[in-house]
Structures are given as structure tokens and as C-alpha cells.
Short mmCIF file of N, CA and C in Angstrom, two decimals:
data_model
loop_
_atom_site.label_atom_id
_atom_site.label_comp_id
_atom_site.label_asym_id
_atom_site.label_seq_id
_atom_site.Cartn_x
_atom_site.Cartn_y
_atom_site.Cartn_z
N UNK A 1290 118.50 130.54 102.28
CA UNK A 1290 118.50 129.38 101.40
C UNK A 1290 118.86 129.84 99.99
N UNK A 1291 119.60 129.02 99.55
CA UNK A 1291 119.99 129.86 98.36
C UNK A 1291 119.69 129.17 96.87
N UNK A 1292 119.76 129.41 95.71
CA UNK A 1292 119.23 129.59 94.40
C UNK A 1292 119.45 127.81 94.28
N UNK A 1293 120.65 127.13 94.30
CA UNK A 1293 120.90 126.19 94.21
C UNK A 1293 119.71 125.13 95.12
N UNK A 1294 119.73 125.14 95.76
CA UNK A 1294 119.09 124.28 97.03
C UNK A 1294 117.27 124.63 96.80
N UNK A 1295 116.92 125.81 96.46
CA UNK A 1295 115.33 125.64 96.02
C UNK A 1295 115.22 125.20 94.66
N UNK A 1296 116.13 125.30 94.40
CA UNK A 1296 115.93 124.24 92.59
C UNK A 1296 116.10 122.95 93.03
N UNK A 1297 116.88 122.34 94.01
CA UNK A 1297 116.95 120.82 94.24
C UNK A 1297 115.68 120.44 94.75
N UNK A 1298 115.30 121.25 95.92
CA UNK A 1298 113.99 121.39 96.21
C UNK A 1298 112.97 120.92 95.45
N UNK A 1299 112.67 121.79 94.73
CA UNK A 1299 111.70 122.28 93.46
C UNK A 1299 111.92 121.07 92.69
N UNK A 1300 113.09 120.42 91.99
CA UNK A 1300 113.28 119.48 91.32
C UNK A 1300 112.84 117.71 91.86
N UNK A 1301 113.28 117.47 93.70
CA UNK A 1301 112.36 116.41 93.87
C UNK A 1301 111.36 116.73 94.08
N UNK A 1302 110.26 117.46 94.33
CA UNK A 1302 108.92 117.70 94.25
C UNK A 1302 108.48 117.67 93.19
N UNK A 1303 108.90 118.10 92.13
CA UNK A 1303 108.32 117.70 90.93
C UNK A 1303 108.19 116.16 90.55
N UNK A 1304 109.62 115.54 90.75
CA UNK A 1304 110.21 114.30 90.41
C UNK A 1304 108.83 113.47 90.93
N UNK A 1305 108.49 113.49 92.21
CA UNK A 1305 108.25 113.03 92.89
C UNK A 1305 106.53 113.20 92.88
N UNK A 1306 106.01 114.31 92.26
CA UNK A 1306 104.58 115.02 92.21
C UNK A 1306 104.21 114.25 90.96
N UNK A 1307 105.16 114.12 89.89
CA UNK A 1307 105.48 113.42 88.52
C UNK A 1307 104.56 111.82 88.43
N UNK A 1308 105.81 111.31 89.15
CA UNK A 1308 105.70 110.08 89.65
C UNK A 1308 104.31 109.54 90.16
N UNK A 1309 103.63 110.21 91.70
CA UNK A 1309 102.53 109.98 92.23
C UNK A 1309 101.38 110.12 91.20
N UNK A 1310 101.73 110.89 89.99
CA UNK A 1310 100.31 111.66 89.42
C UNK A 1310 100.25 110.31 88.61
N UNK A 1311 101.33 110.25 87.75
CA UNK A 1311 100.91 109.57 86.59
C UNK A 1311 101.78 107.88 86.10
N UNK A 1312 101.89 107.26 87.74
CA UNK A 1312 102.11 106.06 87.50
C UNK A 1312 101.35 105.52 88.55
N UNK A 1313 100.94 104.00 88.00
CA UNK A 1313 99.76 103.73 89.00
C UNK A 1313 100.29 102.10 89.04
N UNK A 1314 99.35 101.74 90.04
CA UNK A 1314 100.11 100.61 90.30
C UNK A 1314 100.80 100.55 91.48
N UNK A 1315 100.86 101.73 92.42
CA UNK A 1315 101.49 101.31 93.31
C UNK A 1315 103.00 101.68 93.29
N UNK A 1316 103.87 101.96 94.55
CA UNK A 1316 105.21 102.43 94.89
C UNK A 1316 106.03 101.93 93.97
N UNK A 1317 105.92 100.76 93.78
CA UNK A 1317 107.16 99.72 93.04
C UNK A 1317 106.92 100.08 91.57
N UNK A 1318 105.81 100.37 90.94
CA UNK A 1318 105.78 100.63 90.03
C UNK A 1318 106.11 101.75 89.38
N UNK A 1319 106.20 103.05 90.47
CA UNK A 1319 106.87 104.29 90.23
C UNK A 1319 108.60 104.42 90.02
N UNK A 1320 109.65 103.62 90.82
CA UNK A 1320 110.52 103.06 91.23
C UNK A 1320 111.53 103.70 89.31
N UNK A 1321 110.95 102.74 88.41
CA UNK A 1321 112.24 103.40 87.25
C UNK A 1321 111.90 104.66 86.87
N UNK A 1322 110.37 105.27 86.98
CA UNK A 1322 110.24 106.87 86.93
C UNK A 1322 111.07 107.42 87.61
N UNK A 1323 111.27 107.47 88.74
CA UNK A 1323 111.97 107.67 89.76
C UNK A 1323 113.57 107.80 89.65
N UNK A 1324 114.06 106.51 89.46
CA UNK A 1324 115.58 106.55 88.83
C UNK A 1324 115.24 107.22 87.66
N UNK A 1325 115.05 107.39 86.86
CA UNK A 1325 115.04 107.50 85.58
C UNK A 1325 115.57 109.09 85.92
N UNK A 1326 114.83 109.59 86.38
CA UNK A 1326 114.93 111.35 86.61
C UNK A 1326 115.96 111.46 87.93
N UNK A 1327 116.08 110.89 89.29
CA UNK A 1327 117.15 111.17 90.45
C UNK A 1327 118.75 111.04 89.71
N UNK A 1328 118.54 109.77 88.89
CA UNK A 1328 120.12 109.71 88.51
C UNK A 1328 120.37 110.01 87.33
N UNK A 1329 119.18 109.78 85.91
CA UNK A 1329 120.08 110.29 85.34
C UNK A 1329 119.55 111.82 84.71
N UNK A 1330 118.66 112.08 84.97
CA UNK A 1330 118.00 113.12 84.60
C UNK A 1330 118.96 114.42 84.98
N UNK A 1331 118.52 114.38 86.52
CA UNK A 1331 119.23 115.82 87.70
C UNK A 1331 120.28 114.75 88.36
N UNK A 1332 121.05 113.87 88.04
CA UNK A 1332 121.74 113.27 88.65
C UNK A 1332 122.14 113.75 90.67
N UNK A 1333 121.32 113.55 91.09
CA UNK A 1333 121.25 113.52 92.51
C UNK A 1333 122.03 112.77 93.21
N UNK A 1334 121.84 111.83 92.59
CA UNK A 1334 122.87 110.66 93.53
C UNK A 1334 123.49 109.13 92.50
N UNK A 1335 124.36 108.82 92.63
CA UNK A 1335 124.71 107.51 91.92
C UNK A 1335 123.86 106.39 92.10
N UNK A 1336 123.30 105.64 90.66
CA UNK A 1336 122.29 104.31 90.80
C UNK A 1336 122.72 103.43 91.94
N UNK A 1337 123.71 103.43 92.20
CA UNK A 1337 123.56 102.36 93.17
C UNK A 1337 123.26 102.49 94.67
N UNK A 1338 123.35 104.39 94.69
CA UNK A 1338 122.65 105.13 96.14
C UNK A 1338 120.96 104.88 96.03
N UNK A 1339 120.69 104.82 94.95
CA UNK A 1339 119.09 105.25 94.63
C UNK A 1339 118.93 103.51 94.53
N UNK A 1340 119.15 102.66 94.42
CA UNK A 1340 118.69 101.38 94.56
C UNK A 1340 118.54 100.79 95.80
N UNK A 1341 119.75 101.48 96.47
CA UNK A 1341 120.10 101.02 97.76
C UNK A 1341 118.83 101.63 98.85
N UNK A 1342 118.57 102.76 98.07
CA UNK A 1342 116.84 103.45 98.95
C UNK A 1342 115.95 102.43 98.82
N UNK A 1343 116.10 102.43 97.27
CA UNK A 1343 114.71 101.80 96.53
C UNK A 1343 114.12 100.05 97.24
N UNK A 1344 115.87 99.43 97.75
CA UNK A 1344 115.48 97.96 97.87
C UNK A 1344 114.64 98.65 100.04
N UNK A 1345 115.61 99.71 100.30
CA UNK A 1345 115.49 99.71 101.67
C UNK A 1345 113.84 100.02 101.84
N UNK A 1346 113.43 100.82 100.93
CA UNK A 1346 112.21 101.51 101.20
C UNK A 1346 111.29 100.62 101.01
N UNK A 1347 111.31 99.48 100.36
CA UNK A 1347 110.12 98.32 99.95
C UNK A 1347 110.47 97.41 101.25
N UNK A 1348 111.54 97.16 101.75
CA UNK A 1348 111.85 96.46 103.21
C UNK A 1348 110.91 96.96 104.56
N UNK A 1349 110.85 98.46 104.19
CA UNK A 1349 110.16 98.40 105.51
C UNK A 1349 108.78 98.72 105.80
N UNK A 1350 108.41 98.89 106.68
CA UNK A 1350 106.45 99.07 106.72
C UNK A 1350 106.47 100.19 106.25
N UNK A 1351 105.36 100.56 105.63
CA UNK A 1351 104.46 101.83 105.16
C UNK A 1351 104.71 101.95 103.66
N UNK A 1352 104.48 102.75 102.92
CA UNK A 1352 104.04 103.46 101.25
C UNK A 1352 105.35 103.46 101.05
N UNK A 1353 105.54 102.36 99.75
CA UNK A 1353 106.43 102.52 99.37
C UNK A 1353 107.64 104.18 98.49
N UNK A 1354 106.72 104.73 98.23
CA UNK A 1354 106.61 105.60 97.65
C UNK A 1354 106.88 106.87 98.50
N UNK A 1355 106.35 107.02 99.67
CA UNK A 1355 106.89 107.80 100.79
C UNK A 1355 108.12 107.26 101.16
N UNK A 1356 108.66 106.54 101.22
CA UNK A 1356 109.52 105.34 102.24
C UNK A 1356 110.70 106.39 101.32
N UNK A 1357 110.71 105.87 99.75
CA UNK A 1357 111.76 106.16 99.22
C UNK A 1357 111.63 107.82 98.95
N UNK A 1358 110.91 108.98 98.96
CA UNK A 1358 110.88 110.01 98.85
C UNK A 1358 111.87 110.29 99.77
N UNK A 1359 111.30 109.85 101.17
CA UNK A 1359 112.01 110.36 102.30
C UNK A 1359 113.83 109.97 102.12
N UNK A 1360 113.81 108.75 102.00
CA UNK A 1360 115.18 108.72 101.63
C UNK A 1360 116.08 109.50 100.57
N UNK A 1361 115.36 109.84 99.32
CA UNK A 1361 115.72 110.02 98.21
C UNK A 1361 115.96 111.55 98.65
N UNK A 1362 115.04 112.15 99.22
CA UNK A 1362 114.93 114.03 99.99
C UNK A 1362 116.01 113.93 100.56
N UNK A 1363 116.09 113.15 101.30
CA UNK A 1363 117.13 113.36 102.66
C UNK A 1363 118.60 113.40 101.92
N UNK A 1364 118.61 112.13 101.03
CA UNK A 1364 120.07 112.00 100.85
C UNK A 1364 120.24 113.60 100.07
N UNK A 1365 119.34 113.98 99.02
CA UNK A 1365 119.17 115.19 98.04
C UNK A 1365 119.73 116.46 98.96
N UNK A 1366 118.83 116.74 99.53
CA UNK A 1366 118.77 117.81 100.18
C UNK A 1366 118.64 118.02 101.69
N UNK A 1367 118.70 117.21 102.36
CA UNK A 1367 118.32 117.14 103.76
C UNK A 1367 117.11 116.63 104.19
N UNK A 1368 116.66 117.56 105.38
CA UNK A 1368 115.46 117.43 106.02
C UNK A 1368 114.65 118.07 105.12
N UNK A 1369 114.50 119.92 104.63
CA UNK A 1369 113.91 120.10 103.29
C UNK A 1369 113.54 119.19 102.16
N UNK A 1370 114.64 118.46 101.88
CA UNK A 1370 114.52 117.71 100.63
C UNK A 1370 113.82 116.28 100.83
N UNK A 1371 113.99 115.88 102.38
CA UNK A 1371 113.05 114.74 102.82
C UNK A 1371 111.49 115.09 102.49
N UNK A 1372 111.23 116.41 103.25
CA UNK A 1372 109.75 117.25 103.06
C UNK A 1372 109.13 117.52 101.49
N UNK A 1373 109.84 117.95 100.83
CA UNK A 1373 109.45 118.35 99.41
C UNK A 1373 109.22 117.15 98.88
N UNK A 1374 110.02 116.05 98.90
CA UNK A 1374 109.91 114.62 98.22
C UNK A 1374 108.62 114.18 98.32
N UNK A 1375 108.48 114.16 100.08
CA UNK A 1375 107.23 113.37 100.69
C UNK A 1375 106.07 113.96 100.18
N UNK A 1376 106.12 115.40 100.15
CA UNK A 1376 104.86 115.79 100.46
C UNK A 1376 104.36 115.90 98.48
N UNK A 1377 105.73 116.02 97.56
CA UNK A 1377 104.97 115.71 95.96
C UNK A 1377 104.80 113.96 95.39
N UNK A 1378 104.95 113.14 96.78
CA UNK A 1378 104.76 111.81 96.21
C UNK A 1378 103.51 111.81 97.00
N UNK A 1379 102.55 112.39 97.70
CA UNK A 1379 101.34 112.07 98.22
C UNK A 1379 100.26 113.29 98.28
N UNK A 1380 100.60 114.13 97.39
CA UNK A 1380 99.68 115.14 97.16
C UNK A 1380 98.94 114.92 96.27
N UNK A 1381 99.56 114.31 95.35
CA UNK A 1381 98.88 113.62 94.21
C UNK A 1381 97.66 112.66 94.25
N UNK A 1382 98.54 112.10 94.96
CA UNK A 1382 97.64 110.68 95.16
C UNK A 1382 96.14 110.97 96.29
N UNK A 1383 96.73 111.59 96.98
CA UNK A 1383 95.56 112.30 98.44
C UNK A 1383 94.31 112.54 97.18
N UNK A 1384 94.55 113.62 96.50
CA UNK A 1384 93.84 114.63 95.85
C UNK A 1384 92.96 113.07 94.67
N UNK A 1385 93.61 112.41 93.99
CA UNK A 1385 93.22 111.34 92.98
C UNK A 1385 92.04 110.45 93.48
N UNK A 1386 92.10 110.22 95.06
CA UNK A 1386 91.71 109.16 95.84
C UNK A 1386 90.25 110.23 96.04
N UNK A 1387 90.45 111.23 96.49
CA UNK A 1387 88.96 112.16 96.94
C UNK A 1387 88.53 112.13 95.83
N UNK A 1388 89.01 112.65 94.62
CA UNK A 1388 88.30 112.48 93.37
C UNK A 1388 87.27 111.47 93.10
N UNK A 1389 88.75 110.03 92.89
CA UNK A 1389 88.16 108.53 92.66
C UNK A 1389 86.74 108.06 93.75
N UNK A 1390 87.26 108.52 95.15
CA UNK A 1390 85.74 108.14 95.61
C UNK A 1390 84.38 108.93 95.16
N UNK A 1391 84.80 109.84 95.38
CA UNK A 1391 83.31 110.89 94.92
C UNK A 1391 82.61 110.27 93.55
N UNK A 1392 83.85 110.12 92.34
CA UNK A 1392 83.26 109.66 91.12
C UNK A 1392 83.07 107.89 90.91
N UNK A 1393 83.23 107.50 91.74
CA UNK A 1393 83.43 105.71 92.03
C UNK A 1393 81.78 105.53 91.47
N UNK A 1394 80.63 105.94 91.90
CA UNK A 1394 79.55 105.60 91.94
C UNK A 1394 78.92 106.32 90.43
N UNK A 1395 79.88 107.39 89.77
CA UNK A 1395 79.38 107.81 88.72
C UNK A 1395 80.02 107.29 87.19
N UNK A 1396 80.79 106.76 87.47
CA UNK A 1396 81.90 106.18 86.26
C UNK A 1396 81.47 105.03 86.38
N UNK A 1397 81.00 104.61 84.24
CA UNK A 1397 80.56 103.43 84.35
C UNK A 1397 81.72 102.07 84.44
N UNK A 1398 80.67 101.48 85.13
CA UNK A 1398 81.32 99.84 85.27
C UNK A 1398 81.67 98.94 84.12
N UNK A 1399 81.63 99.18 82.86
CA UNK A 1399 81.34 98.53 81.93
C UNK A 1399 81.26 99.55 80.36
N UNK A 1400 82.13 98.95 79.41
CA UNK A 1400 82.23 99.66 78.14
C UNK A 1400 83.88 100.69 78.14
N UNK A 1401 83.73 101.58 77.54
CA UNK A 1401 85.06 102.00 77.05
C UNK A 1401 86.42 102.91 78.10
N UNK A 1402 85.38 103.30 78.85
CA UNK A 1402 86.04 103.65 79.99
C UNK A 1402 86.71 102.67 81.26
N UNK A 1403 85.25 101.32 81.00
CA UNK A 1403 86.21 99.93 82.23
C UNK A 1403 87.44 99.19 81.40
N UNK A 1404 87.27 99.31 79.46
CA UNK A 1404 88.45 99.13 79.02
C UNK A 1404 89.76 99.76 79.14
N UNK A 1405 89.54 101.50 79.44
CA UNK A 1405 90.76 102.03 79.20
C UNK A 1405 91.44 101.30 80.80
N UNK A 1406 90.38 100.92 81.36
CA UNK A 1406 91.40 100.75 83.38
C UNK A 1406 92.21 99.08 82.87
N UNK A 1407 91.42 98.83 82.23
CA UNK A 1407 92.21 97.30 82.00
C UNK A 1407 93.67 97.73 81.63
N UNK A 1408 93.18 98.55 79.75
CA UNK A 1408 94.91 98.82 79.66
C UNK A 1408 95.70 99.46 80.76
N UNK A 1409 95.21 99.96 81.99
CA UNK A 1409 96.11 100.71 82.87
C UNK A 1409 96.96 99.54 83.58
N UNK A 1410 95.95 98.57 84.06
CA UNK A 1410 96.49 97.88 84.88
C UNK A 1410 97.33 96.69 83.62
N UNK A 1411 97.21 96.03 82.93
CA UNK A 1411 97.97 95.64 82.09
C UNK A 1411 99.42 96.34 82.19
N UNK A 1412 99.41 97.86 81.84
CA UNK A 1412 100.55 98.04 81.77
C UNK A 1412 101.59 98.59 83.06
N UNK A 1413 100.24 98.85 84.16
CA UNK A 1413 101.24 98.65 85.60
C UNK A 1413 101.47 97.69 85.91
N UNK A 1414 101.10 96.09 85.01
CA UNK A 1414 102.04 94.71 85.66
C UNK A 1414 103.28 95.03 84.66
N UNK A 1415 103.67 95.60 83.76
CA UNK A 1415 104.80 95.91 83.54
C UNK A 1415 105.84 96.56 83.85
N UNK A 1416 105.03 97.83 84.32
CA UNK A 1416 106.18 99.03 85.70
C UNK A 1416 106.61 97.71 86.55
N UNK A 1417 105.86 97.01 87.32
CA UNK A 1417 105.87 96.36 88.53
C UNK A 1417 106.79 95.76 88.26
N UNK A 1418 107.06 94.97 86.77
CA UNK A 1418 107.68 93.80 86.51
C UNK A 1418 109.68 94.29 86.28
N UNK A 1419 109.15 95.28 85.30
CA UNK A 1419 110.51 95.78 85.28
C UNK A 1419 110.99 96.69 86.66
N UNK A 1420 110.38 97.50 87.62
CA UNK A 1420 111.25 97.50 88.70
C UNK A 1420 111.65 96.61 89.72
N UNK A 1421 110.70 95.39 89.50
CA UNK A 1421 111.39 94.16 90.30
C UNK A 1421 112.68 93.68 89.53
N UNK A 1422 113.06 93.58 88.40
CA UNK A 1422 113.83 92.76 87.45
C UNK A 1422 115.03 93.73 87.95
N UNK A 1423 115.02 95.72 87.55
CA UNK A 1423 116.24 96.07 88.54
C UNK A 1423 116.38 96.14 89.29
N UNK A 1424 115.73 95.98 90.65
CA UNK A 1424 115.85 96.19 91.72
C UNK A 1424 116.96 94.23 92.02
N UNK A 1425 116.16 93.76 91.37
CA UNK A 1425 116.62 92.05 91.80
C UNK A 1425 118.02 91.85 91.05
N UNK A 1426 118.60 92.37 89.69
CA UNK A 1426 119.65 92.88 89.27
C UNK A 1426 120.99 93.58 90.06
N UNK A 1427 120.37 94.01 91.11
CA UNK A 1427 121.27 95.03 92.32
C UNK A 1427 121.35 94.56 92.88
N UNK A 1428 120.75 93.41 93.47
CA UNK A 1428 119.88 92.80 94.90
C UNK A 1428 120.58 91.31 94.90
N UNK A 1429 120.53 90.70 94.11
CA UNK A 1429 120.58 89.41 93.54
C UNK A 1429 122.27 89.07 92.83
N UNK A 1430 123.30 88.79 93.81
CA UNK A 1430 124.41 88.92 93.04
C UNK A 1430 125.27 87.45 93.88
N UNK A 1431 124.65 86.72 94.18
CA UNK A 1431 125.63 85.67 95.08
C UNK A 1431 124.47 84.26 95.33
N UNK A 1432 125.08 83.27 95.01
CA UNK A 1432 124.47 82.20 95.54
C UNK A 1432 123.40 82.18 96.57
N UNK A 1433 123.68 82.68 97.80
CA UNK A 1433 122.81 82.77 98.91
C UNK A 1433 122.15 83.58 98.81
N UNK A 1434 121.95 84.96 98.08
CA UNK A 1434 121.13 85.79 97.34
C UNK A 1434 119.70 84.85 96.37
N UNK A 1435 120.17 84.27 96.15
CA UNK A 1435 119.79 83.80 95.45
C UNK A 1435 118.34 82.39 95.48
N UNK A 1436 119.29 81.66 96.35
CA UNK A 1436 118.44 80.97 97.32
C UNK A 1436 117.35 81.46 98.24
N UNK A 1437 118.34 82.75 98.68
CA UNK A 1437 116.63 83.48 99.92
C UNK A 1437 115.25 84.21 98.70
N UNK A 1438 116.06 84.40 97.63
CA UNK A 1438 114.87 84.97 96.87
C UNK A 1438 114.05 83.80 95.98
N UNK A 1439 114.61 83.08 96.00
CA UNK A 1439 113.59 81.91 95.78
C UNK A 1439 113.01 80.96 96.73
N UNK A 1440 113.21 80.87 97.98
CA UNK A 1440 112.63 81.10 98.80
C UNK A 1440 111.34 81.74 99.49
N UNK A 1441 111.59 83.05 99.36
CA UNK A 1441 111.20 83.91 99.50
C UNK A 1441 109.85 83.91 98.24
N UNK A 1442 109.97 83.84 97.67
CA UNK A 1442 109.10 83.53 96.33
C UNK A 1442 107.96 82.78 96.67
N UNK A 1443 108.78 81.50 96.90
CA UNK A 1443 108.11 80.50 96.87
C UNK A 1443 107.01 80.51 98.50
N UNK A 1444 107.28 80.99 99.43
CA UNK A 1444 106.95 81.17 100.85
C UNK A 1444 105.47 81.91 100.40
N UNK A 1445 106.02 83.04 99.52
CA UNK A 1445 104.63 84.12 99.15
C UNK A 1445 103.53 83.48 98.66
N UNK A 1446 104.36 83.18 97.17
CA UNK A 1446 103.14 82.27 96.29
C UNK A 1446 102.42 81.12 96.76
N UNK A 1447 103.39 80.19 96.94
CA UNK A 1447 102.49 78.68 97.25
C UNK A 1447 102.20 78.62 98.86
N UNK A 1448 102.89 79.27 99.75
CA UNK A 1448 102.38 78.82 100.89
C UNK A 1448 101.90 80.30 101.73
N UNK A 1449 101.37 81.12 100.86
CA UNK A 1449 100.76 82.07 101.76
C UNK A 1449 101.49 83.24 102.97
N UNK A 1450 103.10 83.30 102.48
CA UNK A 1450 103.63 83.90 103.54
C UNK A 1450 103.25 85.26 103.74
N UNK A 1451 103.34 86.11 104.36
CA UNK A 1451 103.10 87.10 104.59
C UNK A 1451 104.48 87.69 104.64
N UNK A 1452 104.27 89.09 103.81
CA UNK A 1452 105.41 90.04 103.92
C UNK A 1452 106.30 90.33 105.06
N UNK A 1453 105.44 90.12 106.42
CA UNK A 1453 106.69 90.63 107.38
C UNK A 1453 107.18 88.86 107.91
N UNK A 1454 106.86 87.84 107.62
CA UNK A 1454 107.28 86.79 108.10
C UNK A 1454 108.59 86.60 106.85
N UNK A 1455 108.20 86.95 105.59
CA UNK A 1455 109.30 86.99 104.64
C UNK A 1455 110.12 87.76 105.10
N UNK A 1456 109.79 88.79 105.24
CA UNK A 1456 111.29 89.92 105.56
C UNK A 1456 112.23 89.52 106.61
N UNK A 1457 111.47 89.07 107.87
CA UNK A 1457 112.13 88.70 108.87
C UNK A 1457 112.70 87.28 109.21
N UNK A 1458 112.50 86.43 108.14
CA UNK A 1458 112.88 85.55 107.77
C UNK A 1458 113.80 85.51 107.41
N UNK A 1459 114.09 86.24 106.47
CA UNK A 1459 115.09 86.90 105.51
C UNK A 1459 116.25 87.28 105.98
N UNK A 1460 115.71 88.19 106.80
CA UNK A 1460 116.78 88.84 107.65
C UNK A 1460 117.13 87.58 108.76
N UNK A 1461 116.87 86.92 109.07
CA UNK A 1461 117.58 86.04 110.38
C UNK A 1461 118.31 85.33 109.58
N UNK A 1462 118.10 84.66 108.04
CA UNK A 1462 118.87 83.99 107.15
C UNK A 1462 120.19 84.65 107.01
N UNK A 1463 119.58 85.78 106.81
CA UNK A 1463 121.22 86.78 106.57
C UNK A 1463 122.32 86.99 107.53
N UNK A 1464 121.00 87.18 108.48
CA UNK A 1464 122.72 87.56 109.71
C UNK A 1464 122.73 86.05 110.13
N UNK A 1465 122.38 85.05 109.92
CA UNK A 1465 123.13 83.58 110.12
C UNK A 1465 123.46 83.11 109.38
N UNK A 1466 123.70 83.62 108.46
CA UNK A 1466 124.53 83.59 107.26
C UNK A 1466 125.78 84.15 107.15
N UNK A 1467 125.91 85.44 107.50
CA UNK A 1467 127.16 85.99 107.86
C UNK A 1467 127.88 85.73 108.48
N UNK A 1468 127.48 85.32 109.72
CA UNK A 1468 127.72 85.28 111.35
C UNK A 1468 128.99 83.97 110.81
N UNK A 1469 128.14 82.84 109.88
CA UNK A 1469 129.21 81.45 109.85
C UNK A 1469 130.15 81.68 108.73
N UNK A 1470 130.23 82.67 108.10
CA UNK A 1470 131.00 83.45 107.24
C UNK A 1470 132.13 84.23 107.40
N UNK A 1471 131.52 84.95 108.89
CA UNK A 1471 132.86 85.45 109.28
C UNK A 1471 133.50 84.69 110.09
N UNK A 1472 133.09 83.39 110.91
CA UNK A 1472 133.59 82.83 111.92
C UNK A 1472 134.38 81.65 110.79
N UNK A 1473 134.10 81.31 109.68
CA UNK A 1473 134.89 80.65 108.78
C UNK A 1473 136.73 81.31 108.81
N UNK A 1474 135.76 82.73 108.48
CA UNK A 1474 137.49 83.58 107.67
C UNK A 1474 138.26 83.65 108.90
N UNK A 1475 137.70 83.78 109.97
CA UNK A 1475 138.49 84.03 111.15
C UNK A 1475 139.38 83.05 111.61
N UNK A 1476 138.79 81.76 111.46
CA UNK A 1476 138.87 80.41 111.75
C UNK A 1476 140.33 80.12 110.33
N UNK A 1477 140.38 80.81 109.56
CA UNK A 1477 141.73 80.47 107.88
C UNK A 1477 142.91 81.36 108.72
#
């Protein structure tokens, strides 16, 4: 293995060890840390490879945050670079969580320390907010785009949908959507 390839290595594990340690809030909220350093930092791959993870990896079941490591490794470096990704986006967090329980019962509930968690979460509805805004920027480029995500919105909020009835919703919209799209052009 040579000099090049354990620095790519070395570089998403960090990226990625980075990320898990010190953004909270959840996968989506890690998401412009993430770009911020794959493309333009160590430029790994072109934004629109790393979005194209980013929208795939929130599509499917499990941690968001693993989802896109693995992709982000793989495309990087391979199977290595799948491994190094995964394992510095959940080492962090593993290790935070044993902590957080052990000290759950000793950290007070109340006063300057339950203030500093407010400002945390305050400002992870902002990670959250701005990687939805690019991700939906990439995502969001056509009329019928457009419609399923308000849709889609609206399914969550007011009527209680559940994530995989959205997704798969979504997806049957799409490919019957296409399907009369291409049978149009075929049909000129």
C-alpha cells in the first residue's frame, strides 16, 4: 500500500472522526462538515458525486452518517476507504454515548450546563436546516421535483407519514413518472 493511499486513508478517517465528534444533531447535520472537507478541502470527489451520496445515503435505512461514510470511502479509496470512513464516523459517537450514559444521572438537569445543551441544539436546527436547503438545491430542479417534495412534506408534517411510506411513495411517483415520459418521447 503505498504513501498516497494511507494518506487518503488517514484523511477520511479523520474527515469523518471530525465530523462524528463534534457535530451533533444527527447524520444530516454533519452532511456540509462533510462536503466542506471531501470536496473542497482534499478534493476527493466533485460536489455533485458527494451530493449524489449524501441525497442516496439519507434514502436508505440505517445512520445516516455511516450510509454516507461508506459511500464517500468507497468512492475515495475503495473497500479500505469504505472501512476507515465507517469506522471514524462511529468511533466517536460509540465512545460519546458510553460516556453520556454513565454521566446522564450525574450532570445537572437544570442551570448552566442544561443551558449550554439548549445552545447545542438551537444550533443543530441550523446544521439540519442548511444541509437540507443543499441537499434540496441538487435535488430539487424540475416541476415534478418539486411537487413530490411538497408532498412529501406535507405527508410527514400534517398527516403523520412515516419515512419509508414517503420514500416509497416517492419512488413509485418517480418511476410513473418516467415510465409516461418516455412513452410520450417515443410516441413524437
Amino acid at each position: 500500500m503505498g504513501k498516497i493511499k494511507l494518506k487518503i486513508l488517514w484523511q477520511l478517517f479523520v474527515v469523518f472522526f471530525k465530523a462524528g465528534t463534534f457535530t451533533f444533531a444527527g447524520g444530516l447535520a454533519m452532511l456540509p462538515v462533510i462536503e466542506n472537507d471531501i470536496v473542497v478541502k482534499y478534493k476527493m470527489m466533485p460536489r455533485e458525486d458527494f451530493l449524489e451520496y449524501a441525497t442516496l445515503s439519507q434514502s436508505l435505512p440505517g445512520v445516516i452518517a455511516l450510509n454516507c461514510a461508506t459511500f464517500v470511502g468507497r468512492r475515495a479509496a475503495g473497500t479500505l476507504g469504505m472501512l476507515a470512513a465507517g469506522f471514524g464516523a462511529t468511533i466517536s459517537a460509540f465512545a460519546l454515548m458510553i460516556a453520556a450514559t454513565i454521566l446522564l444521572n450525574i450532570i445537572p438537569q437544570q442551570g448552566p450546563v442544561a443551558g449550554a445543551f439548549r445552545g447545542i441544539r438551537a444550533a443543530s436546527a441550523a446544521l439540519i436546516f442548511a444541509a437540507a436547503f443543499t441537499l434540496g438545491r441538487h435535488n430539487i430542479k424540475t416541476v415534478f421535483s418539486v411537487i413530490v417534495m411538497l408532498a412529501a412534506f406535507t405527508a410527514v408534517i400534517f398527516w403523520n407519514g412515516g419515512a419509508p411510506f414517503v420514500i416509497l411513495a416517492a419512488g413509485f411517483a418517480g418511476y410513473f413518472y418516467q415510465r409516461i415520459k418516455s412513452k410520450k418521447k417515443a410516441e413524437k
